[in-house]
Structures are given as C-alpha cells and as structure tokens.
PDB file of C-alpha atoms in Angstrom:
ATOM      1  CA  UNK A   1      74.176   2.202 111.331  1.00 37.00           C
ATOM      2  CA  UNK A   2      73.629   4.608 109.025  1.00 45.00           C
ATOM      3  CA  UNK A   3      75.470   7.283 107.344  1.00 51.00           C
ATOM      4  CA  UNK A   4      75.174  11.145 108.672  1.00 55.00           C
ATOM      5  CA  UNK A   5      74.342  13.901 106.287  1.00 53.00           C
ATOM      6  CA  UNK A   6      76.657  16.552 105.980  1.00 57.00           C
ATOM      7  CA  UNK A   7      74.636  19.398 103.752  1.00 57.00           C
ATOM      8  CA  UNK A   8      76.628  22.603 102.138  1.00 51.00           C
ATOM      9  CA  UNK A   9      74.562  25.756 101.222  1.00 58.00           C
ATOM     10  CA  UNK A  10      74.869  29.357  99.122  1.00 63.00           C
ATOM     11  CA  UNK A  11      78.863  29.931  98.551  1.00 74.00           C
ATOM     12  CA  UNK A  12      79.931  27.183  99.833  1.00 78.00           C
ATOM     13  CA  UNK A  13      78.118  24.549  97.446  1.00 78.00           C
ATOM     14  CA  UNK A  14      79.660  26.516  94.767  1.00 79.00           C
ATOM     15  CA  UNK A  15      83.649  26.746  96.257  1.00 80.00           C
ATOM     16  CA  UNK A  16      83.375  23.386  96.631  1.00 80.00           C
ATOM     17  CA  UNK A  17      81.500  21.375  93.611  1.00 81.00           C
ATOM     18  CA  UNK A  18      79.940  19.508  96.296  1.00 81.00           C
ATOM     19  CA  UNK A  19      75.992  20.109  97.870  1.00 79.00           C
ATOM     20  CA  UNK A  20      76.002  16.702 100.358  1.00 81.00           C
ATOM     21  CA  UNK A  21      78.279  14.366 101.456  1.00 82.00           C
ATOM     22  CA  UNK A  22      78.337  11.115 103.672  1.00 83.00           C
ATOM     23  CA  UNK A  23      80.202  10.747 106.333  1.00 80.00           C
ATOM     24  CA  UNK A  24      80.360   7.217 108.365  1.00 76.00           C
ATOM     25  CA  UNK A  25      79.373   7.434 112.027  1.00 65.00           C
ATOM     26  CA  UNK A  26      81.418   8.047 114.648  1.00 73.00           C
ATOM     27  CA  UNK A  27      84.303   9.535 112.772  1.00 76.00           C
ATOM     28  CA  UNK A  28      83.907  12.799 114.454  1.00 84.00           C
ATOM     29  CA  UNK A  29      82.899  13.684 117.613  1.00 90.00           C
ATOM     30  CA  UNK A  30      81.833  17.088 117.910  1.00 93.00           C
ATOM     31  CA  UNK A  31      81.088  19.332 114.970  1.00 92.00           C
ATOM     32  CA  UNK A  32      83.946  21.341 115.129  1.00 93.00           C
ATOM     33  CA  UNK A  33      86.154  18.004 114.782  1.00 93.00           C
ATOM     34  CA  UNK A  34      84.296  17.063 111.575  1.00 92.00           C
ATOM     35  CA  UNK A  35      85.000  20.773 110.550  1.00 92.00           C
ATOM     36  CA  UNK A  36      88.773  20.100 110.798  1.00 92.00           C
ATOM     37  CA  UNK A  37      88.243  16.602 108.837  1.00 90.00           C
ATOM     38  CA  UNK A  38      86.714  18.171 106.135  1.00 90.00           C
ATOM     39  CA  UNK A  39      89.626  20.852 106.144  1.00 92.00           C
ATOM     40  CA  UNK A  40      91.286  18.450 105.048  1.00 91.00           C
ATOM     41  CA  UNK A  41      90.036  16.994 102.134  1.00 90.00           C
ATOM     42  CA  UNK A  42      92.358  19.508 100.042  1.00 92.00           C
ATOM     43  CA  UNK A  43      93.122  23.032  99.998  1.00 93.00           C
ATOM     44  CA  UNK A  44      89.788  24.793  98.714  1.00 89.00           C
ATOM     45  CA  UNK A  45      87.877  22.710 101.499  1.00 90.00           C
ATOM     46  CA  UNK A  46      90.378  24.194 104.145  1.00 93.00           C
ATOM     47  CA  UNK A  47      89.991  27.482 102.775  1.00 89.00           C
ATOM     48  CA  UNK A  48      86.317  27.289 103.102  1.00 87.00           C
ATOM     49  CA  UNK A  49      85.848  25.928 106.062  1.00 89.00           C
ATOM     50  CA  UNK A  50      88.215  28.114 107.876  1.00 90.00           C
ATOM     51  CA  UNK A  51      85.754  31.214 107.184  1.00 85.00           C
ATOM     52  CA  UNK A  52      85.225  32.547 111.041  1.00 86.00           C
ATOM     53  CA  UNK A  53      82.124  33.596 110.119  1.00 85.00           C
ATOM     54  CA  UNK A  54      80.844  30.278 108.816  1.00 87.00           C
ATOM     55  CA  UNK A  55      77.793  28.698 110.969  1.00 89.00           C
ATOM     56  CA  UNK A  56      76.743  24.936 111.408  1.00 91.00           C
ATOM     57  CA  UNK A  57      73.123  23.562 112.232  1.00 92.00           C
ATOM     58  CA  UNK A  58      72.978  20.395 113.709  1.00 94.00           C
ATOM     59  CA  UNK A  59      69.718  18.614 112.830  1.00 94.00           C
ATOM     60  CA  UNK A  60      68.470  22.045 111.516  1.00 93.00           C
ATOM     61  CA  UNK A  61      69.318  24.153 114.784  1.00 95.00           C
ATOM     62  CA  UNK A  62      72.154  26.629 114.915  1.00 93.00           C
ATOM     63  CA  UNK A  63      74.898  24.880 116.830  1.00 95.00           C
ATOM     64  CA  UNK A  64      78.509  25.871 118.172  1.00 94.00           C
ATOM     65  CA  UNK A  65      81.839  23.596 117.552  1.00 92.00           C
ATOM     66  CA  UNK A  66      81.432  21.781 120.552  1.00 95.00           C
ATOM     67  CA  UNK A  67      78.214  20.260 119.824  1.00 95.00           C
ATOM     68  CA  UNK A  68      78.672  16.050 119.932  1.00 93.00           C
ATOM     69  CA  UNK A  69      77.223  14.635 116.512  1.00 92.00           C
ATOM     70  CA  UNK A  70      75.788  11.126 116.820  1.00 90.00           C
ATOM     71  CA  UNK A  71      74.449   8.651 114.321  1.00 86.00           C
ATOM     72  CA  UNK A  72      71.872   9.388 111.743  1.00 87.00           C
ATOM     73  CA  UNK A  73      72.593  13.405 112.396  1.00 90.00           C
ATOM     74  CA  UNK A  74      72.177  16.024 109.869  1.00 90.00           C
ATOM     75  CA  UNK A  75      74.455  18.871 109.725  1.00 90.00           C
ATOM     76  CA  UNK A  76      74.521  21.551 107.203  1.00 87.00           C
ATOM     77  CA  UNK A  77      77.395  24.509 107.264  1.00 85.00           C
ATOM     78  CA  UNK A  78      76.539  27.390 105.734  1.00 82.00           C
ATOM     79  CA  UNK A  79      77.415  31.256 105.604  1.00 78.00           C
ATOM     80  CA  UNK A  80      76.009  33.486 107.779  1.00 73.00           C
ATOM     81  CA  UNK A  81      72.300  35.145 106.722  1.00 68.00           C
ATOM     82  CA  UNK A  82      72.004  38.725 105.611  1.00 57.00           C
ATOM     83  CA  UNK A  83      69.022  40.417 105.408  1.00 57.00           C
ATOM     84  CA  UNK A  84      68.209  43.928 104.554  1.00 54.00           C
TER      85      UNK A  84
END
C-alpha cells in the first residue's frame, strides 16, 4: 500500500515549515482523527490545527471530521477562502 498525502496550504504551510507530509495507511480513520494526530506532532502543529475555522478536502472535495480516509487518499487542510 501506499502512502496518503496530507497537503498544507496559505498560513498554514508557513506556521508550520512543512507544505506535504506522508502519512502510512490506516493510521487514522476519519479525518478529524488524523487532525488530532497531527496536533500532536508539537505545540505549533496543535495550535494550528485547532483553528475552528480551518477546512479539510478529502481527495479535493470539502469534507467534515467525520469523513473515513482510506488508502492512497489525498487530503489537504487549509484556511477558509475569502473573497471580496
């Protein structure tokens, strides 16, 4: 099997030093699980991630917490669009 994608836009790439990651499959369940195992990776990624406003795509579609990740999945968090 192969490693998901885990993608970080705007702020977020920045907080963190970090635009992608690997995660192995099957470590998390739903989205909002691999949320809280990023969280904690230290205490700049738990700041970060703990934004309420914060939104996750899952294979490039706006998903909620509960959404089940499976192998070979792409999901990118990111803060939320502004436009004007």
């Amino acid at each position: 099997m192969s490693n998901d994608s885990r993608t970080l836009f705007a702020s977020l790439r920045e907080q963190l030093d970090c635009a992608e990651l690997q995660v192995n499959p099957g470590e998390c369940g739903t989205l909002a699980e691999l949320r809280e195992q990023l969280s904690g990776r230290g205490e700049s990624w738990r700041r970060a991630l703990a934004d309420p406003s914060l939104q996750a795509a899952l294979n490039r579609e706006v998903a909620s917490g509960e959404a089940t990740l499976n192998s070979g999945d792409e999901v990118a968090f990111f803060p939320p669009v502004t436009g004007g």
